[in-house]
Structure formats: C-alpha cells, structure tokens
Amino acid sequence: AQEGGRMRWWLAALLLASIVCSANTKAGTKKGPRSNADRELRTRRTECERDVCQGLVNESKLTCTYRCVSPDCYEEIYAKDEIEEGEVDTERGRLFSSCFRRLHKKESDERLKKQREEKAAQRAAA
C-alpha cells in the first residue's frame, strides 16, 4: 500500500515539474510580432534622439522624439494634451507604445499581403 502511495507521489511530482518547465520555456522565448515591434520602437527612438532631436532637452526632446518615432501615435496620444515641464506620464507612455505596436503590425501585415500577392502573380505568369 505504501509503495502505491510513493508511486503516485513521484508521478505527481514529475507531472508538476514538467508543467513548470514547460511554462518557463514558453515565457522565456518571447518572439514574434510584438518583440519585433518593440525592437523597432527602441531603434527608432534611439535614432530620433541621436539624429533629429539632438541638442534638445527635457520635454522638448521627449516631444520631438515621440513625433519622430510615430507622428500618427503622437497625434493620437499627446497632441491634445502635450507633456508639461517635469511631467512623468507612464500611462500615456504605455498607450504610445501600444499604438506603435498596433501600427507596426498593420504595416507588417500589409507588407506580407503584398509579398504574397506578388508571388501569386509570378506563379500565375510562369
């Protein structure tokens, strides 16, 4: 009777370990459209700060950077109520990032659709 209890305990422990390992693997390998969009956002932000908005400080630099990274998202999130001196608005920062991801996905989807259409046209012509 004790042996059956030990066996069930080991099976439960093994099952739990495999679930934990599986969850960690999925969480640790975050790839795909969102990570591509985040990488693109960081790249654009760095380029804008270095090239376009160089020499500006504080809120003017932040406003310039947001406009440079995505004029559409800047208009949507900040244009009605611009950033004020000393203001830290993490909520609108998150909204800006979310807007950028959404537009980036839309652009990527349109690019992929165009590529598929071109390949289909090439196959049809061949």
C-alpha positions in Angstrom: 0.0 0.0 0.0 2.8 2.4 0.8 4.6 1.6 -2.5 1.5 2.7 -4.4 1.4 6.0 -2.5 5.0 6.7 -3.2 4.5 5.9 -6.9 1.6 8.4 -7.1 3.7 11.0 -5.3 6.5 10.6 -7.8 4.2 10.7 -10.7 2.6 13.9 -9.3 6.0 15.5 -8.7 7.1 14.5 -12.2 3.9 16.0 -13.8 4.3 19.2 -11.8 8.0 19.6 -12.8 7.2 19.1 -16.5 4.4 21.7 -16.3 6.7 24.2 -14.6 9.5 23.6 -17.1 7.0 23.9 -20.0 5.7 27.2 -18.7 9.2 28.6 -18.2 10.2 27.7 -21.7 7.2 29.4 -23.2 7.7 32.5 -21.1 11.4 32.7 -21.8 11.2 32.6 -25.6 9.1 35.5 -26.4 9.4 36.1 -30.1 7.1 37.3 -32.8 5.4 40.5 -33.9 5.4 42.2 -30.5 9.1 41.7 -29.9 9.8 42.9 -33.4 7.7 46.0 -32.8 9.4 46.6 -29.5 12.8 46.3 -31.1 11.7 48.7 -33.9 10.4 51.2 -31.4 13.7 51.2 -29.5 15.7 51.5 -32.7 13.6 54.5 -33.9 13.7 56.1 -30.5 17.5 55.9 -30.4 17.9 57.2 -34.0 15.5 60.1 -33.3 17.2 61.1 -30.1 20.6 60.9 -31.7 19.8 62.5 -35.1 16.6 64.5 -35.3 16.2 65.7 -31.7 19.9 66.1 -30.8 20.5 69.2 -28.7 17.0 69.5 -27.3 16.4 68.9 -23.6 13.7 67.8 -21.2 10.1 68.0 -22.6 11.1 69.4 -26.0 13.4 66.4 -26.6 10.7 64.0 -25.4 8.0 65.7 -27.6 10.4 65.7 -30.6 11.3 62.0 -30.1 7.6 60.9 -29.9 6.8 62.9 -33.0 9.8 61.5 -34.9 9.1 57.9 -33.8 5.5 57.9 -34.9 3.7 61.1 -35.9 0.4 59.2 -36.0 0.7 57.9 -32.5 1.9 61.3 -31.3 -1.2 62.9 -32.7 -3.4 60.2 -31.1 -1.8 60.2 -27.6 -0.1 63.5 -27.0 -1.3 66.2 -29.4 -4.4 67.2 -27.4 -2.5 67.5 -24.1 1.2 67.9 -24.6 3.7 66.9 -22.0 4.3 69.6 -19.4 7.5 70.6 -17.6 8.5 67.9 -15.2 5.6 65.7 -16.0 6.0 61.9 -15.9 3.1 60.2 -17.6 3.7 56.4 -17.7 0.1 55.7 -18.7 0.4 57.7 -21.9 3.9 56.2 -22.5 2.3 52.8 -22.4 -0.5 54.0 -24.7 2.1 55.3 -27.2 4.0 52.0 -27.2 0.7 50.1 -27.7 -0.3 52.5 -30.6 3.2 51.9 -32.2 2.8 48.1 -31.9 -0.6 48.3 -33.5 0.6 50.4 -36.4 3.7 48.3 -36.8 1.6 45.1 -37.0 -0.7 46.7 -39.6 2.3 47.8 -41.7 3.8 44.3 -41.4 0.6 42.6 -42.3 0.2 44.9 -45.4 3.8 44.1 -46.4 3.2 40.4 -46.1 0.0 40.6 -48.1 1.7 42.5 -50.9 4.5 39.9 -51.0 2.0 37.1 -51.2 0.1 38.8 -54.0 3.4 39.4 -55.9 4.4 35.7 -55.5 1.0 34.5 -56.6 1.2 36.8 -59.7 4.7 35.5 -60.5 3.4 31.9 -60.3 0.4 32.7 -62.5 2.6 34.3 -65.1 5.1 31.3 -65.1 
